[in-house]
């Protein structure tokens, strides 16, 4: 985890080596992540970059489809920056499908929560997901 955080932090420090016209996907993805997070403080920047910077090679990712979807979303939102871009990217992303073998209300609640909290990152995202899941799974028994 620290290595991933360090790579994003060092990546942000290398922004001067990439230009918006750089042909390398890594540079383009780096620029996309930075454009999404340009309004964040130094403390929030690593978590934002982790959430909104597509990996350089999606074929190496566990969630290859999600990686490709993030890259496409960043491309679709290229004319925006900051919070507007994060919201645009979040609207483009679809949550992972629930397994067909299970009609799982937990999975469906998680999909809805991911849609609701998509533009958030870091601890704000975790808190939002937690609260949304509680709302969606609360059957009212706690009030009885």
CSV table of C-alpha atoms in Angstrom, one decimal:
chain,number,residue,atom,x,y,z
A,1,UNK,CA,0.0,0.0,0.0
A,2,UNK,CA,2.8,2.4,0.9
A,3,UNK,CA,4.5,1.6,-2.4
A,4,UNK,CA,1.3,2.4,-4.3
A,5,UNK,CA,1.0,5.6,-2.5
A,6,UNK,CA,4.6,6.5,-3.0
A,7,UNK,CA,4.3,5.7,-6.8
A,8,UNK,CA,1.4,8.1,-7.1
A,9,UNK,CA,3.2,10.8,-5.1
A,10,UNK,CA,6.4,10.4,-7.1
A,11,UNK,CA,4.3,10.3,-10.3
A,12,UNK,CA,2.7,13.6,-9.4
A,13,UNK,CA,6.2,15.0,-9.0
A,14,UNK,CA,7.1,14.0,-12.5
A,15,UNK,CA,4.3,15.9,-14.2
A,16,UNK,CA,6.8,18.3,-15.8
A,17,UNK,CA,8.2,15.4,-17.9
A,18,UNK,CA,4.7,14.8,-19.5
A,19,UNK,CA,2.9,17.2,-21.7
A,20,UNK,CA,-0.8,17.0,-22.6
A,21,UNK,CA,0.4,16.0,-26.1
A,22,UNK,CA,2.7,13.1,-24.9
A,23,UNK,CA,1.9,10.0,-26.8
A,24,UNK,CA,2.7,7.6,-23.9
A,25,UNK,CA,-0.4,6.3,-22.2
A,26,UNK,CA,1.3,6.6,-18.8
A,27,UNK,CA,1.7,10.3,-19.3
A,28,UNK,CA,-1.8,10.8,-20.6
A,29,UNK,CA,-3.2,8.9,-17.6
A,30,UNK,CA,-1.0,10.9,-15.2
A,31,UNK,CA,-2.3,14.1,-16.7
A,32,UNK,CA,-5.9,12.8,-16.4
A,33,UNK,CA,-5.4,12.0,-12.7
A,34,UNK,CA,-3.8,15.3,-12.0
A,35,UNK,CA,-6.6,17.2,-13.8
A,36,UNK,CA,-9.2,15.3,-11.7
A,37,UNK,CA,-7.4,16.2,-8.5
A,38,UNK,CA,-6.0,19.6,-9.2
A,39,UNK,CA,-8.3,21.2,-6.5
A,40,UNK,CA,-7.1,19.0,-3.7
A,41,UNK,CA,-4.8,19.8,-0.8
A,42,UNK,CA,-1.4,18.0,-0.5
A,43,UNK,CA,-2.9,15.8,2.2
A,44,UNK,CA,-5.8,14.7,0.0
A,45,UNK,CA,-3.9,14.4,-3.3
A,46,UNK,CA,-2.5,10.8,-2.9
A,47,UNK,CA,-6.0,9.4,-2.2
A,48,UNK,CA,-7.5,11.3,-5.1
A,49,UNK,CA,-4.8,10.2,-7.5
A,50,UNK,CA,-5.2,6.6,-6.4
A,51,UNK,CA,-8.9,6.8,-7.2
A,52,UNK,CA,-8.9,8.7,-10.4
A,53,UNK,CA,-5.6,7.9,-12.2
A,54,UNK,CA,-5.9,4.9,-14.5
A,55,UNK,CA,-3.0,2.5,-14.3
A,56,UNK,CA,-0.5,2.6,-17.2
A,57,UNK,CA,-1.3,-1.0,-18.3
A,58,UNK,CA,-4.8,-2.3,-17.7
A,59,UNK,CA,-3.8,-5.8,-18.8
A,60,UNK,CA,-1.8,-6.1,-15.6
A,61,UNK,CA,-4.7,-5.1,-13.3
A,62,UNK,CA,-6.9,-7.6,-11.4
A,63,UNK,CA,-10.0,-5.6,-12.5
A,64,UNK,CA,-9.0,-5.1,-16.1
A,65,UNK,CA,-12.5,-4.1,-17.2
A,66,UNK,CA,-12.7,-1.5,-14.4
A,67,UNK,CA,-9.3,-0.1,-15.4
A,68,UNK,CA,-10.3,0.2,-19.0
A,69,UNK,CA,-13.5,1.8,-18.0
A,70,UNK,CA,-11.7,4.4,-15.9
A,71,UNK,CA,-9.4,5.2,-18.8
A,72,UNK,CA,-12.3,5.7,-21.1
A,73,UNK,CA,-14.2,7.8,-18.5
A,74,UNK,CA,-11.1,10.1,-18.1
A,75,UNK,CA,-11.0,10.5,-21.9
A,76,UNK,CA,-14.7,11.3,-22.1
A,77,UNK,CA,-14.3,14.0,-19.4
A,78,UNK,CA,-11.0,15.5,-20.7
A,79,UNK,CA,-12.4,19.0,-21.1
A,80,UNK,CA,-13.2,19.3,-17.3
A,81,UNK,CA,-11.1,19.7,-14.2
A,82,UNK,CA,-11.3,19.2,-10.4
A,83,UNK,CA,-14.7,18.3,-8.8
A,84,UNK,CA,-16.6,18.6,-12.1
A,85,UNK,CA,-14.2,16.1,-13.7
A,86,UNK,CA,-14.5,13.7,-10.8
A,87,UNK,CA,-18.3,13.8,-11.0
A,88,UNK,CA,-18.1,13.3,-14.8
A,89,UNK,CA,-15.8,10.3,-14.4
A,90,UNK,CA,-18.0,8.8,-11.6
A,91,UNK,CA,-21.1,9.1,-13.9
A,92,UNK,CA,-19.2,7.2,-16.6
A,93,UNK,CA,-18.3,4.3,-14.4
A,94,UNK,CA,-20.6,1.4,-13.8
A,95,UNK,CA,-20.2,-0.7,-10.6
A,96,UNK,CA,-19.2,-4.4,-11.0
A,97,UNK,CA,-22.1,-6.7,-11.8
A,98,UNK,CA,-23.5,-8.9,-9.1
A,99,UNK,CA,-23.0,-12.6,-9.7
A,100,UNK,CA,-25.9,-14.1,-11.6
A,101,UNK,CA,-25.8,-17.1,-9.4
A,102,UNK,CA,-27.0,-15.1,-6.4
A,103,UNK,CA,-29.8,-12.6,-6.0
A,104,UNK,CA,-27.8,-10.9,-3.4
A,105,UNK,CA,-29.4,-7.8,-1.8
A,106,UNK,CA,-26.0,-6.9,-0.3
A,107,UNK,CA,-24.4,-6.7,-3.8
A,108,UNK,CA,-27.2,-4.7,-5.1
A,109,UNK,CA,-27.0,-2.3,-2.2
A,110,UNK,CA,-23.2,-2.0,-2.8
A,111,UNK,CA,-23.8,-1.2,-6.5
A,112,UNK,CA,-26.2,1.6,-5.5
A,113,UNK,CA,-23.8,2.9,-2.8
A,114,UNK,CA,-21.0,3.0,-5.4
A,115,UNK,CA,-23.1,5.0,-7.7
A,116,UNK,CA,-23.9,7.5,-4.9
A,117,UNK,CA,-20.4,7.9,-3.7
A,118,UNK,CA,-18.5,7.6,-7.0
A,119,UNK,CA,-17.0,11.1,-7.0
A,120,UNK,CA,-15.6,10.8,-3.5
A,121,UNK,CA,-12.2,9.3,-2.5
A,122,UNK,CA,-10.3,8.2,0.5
A,123,UNK,CA,-11.9,8.4,3.9
A,124,UNK,CA,-14.9,10.4,2.6
A,125,UNK,CA,-15.6,7.6,0.1
A,126,UNK,CA,-15.3,4.9,2.8
A,127,UNK,CA,-17.6,6.8,5.1
A,128,UNK,CA,-20.1,7.5,2.3
A,129,UNK,CA,-20.2,3.8,1.3
A,130,UNK,CA,-20.6,2.7,4.9
A,131,UNK,CA,-23.6,5.1,5.5
A,132,UNK,CA,-25.2,4.3,2.1
A,133,UNK,CA,-24.9,0.6,2.8
A,134,UNK,CA,-26.5,1.0,6.3
A,135,UNK,CA,-29.4,3.0,4.7
A,136,UNK,CA,-30.0,0.5,2.0
A,137,UNK,CA,-29.9,-2.6,4.3
A,138,UNK,CA,-31.7,-1.1,7.3
A,139,UNK,CA,-34.9,-3.1,7.6
A,140,UNK,CA,-36.2,-0.8,10.3
A,141,UNK,CA,-35.7,-3.5,13.0
A,142,UNK,CA,-33.5,-1.2,15.0
A,143,UNK,CA,-36.4,1.2,15.5
A,144,UNK,CA,-38.7,-1.5,17.0
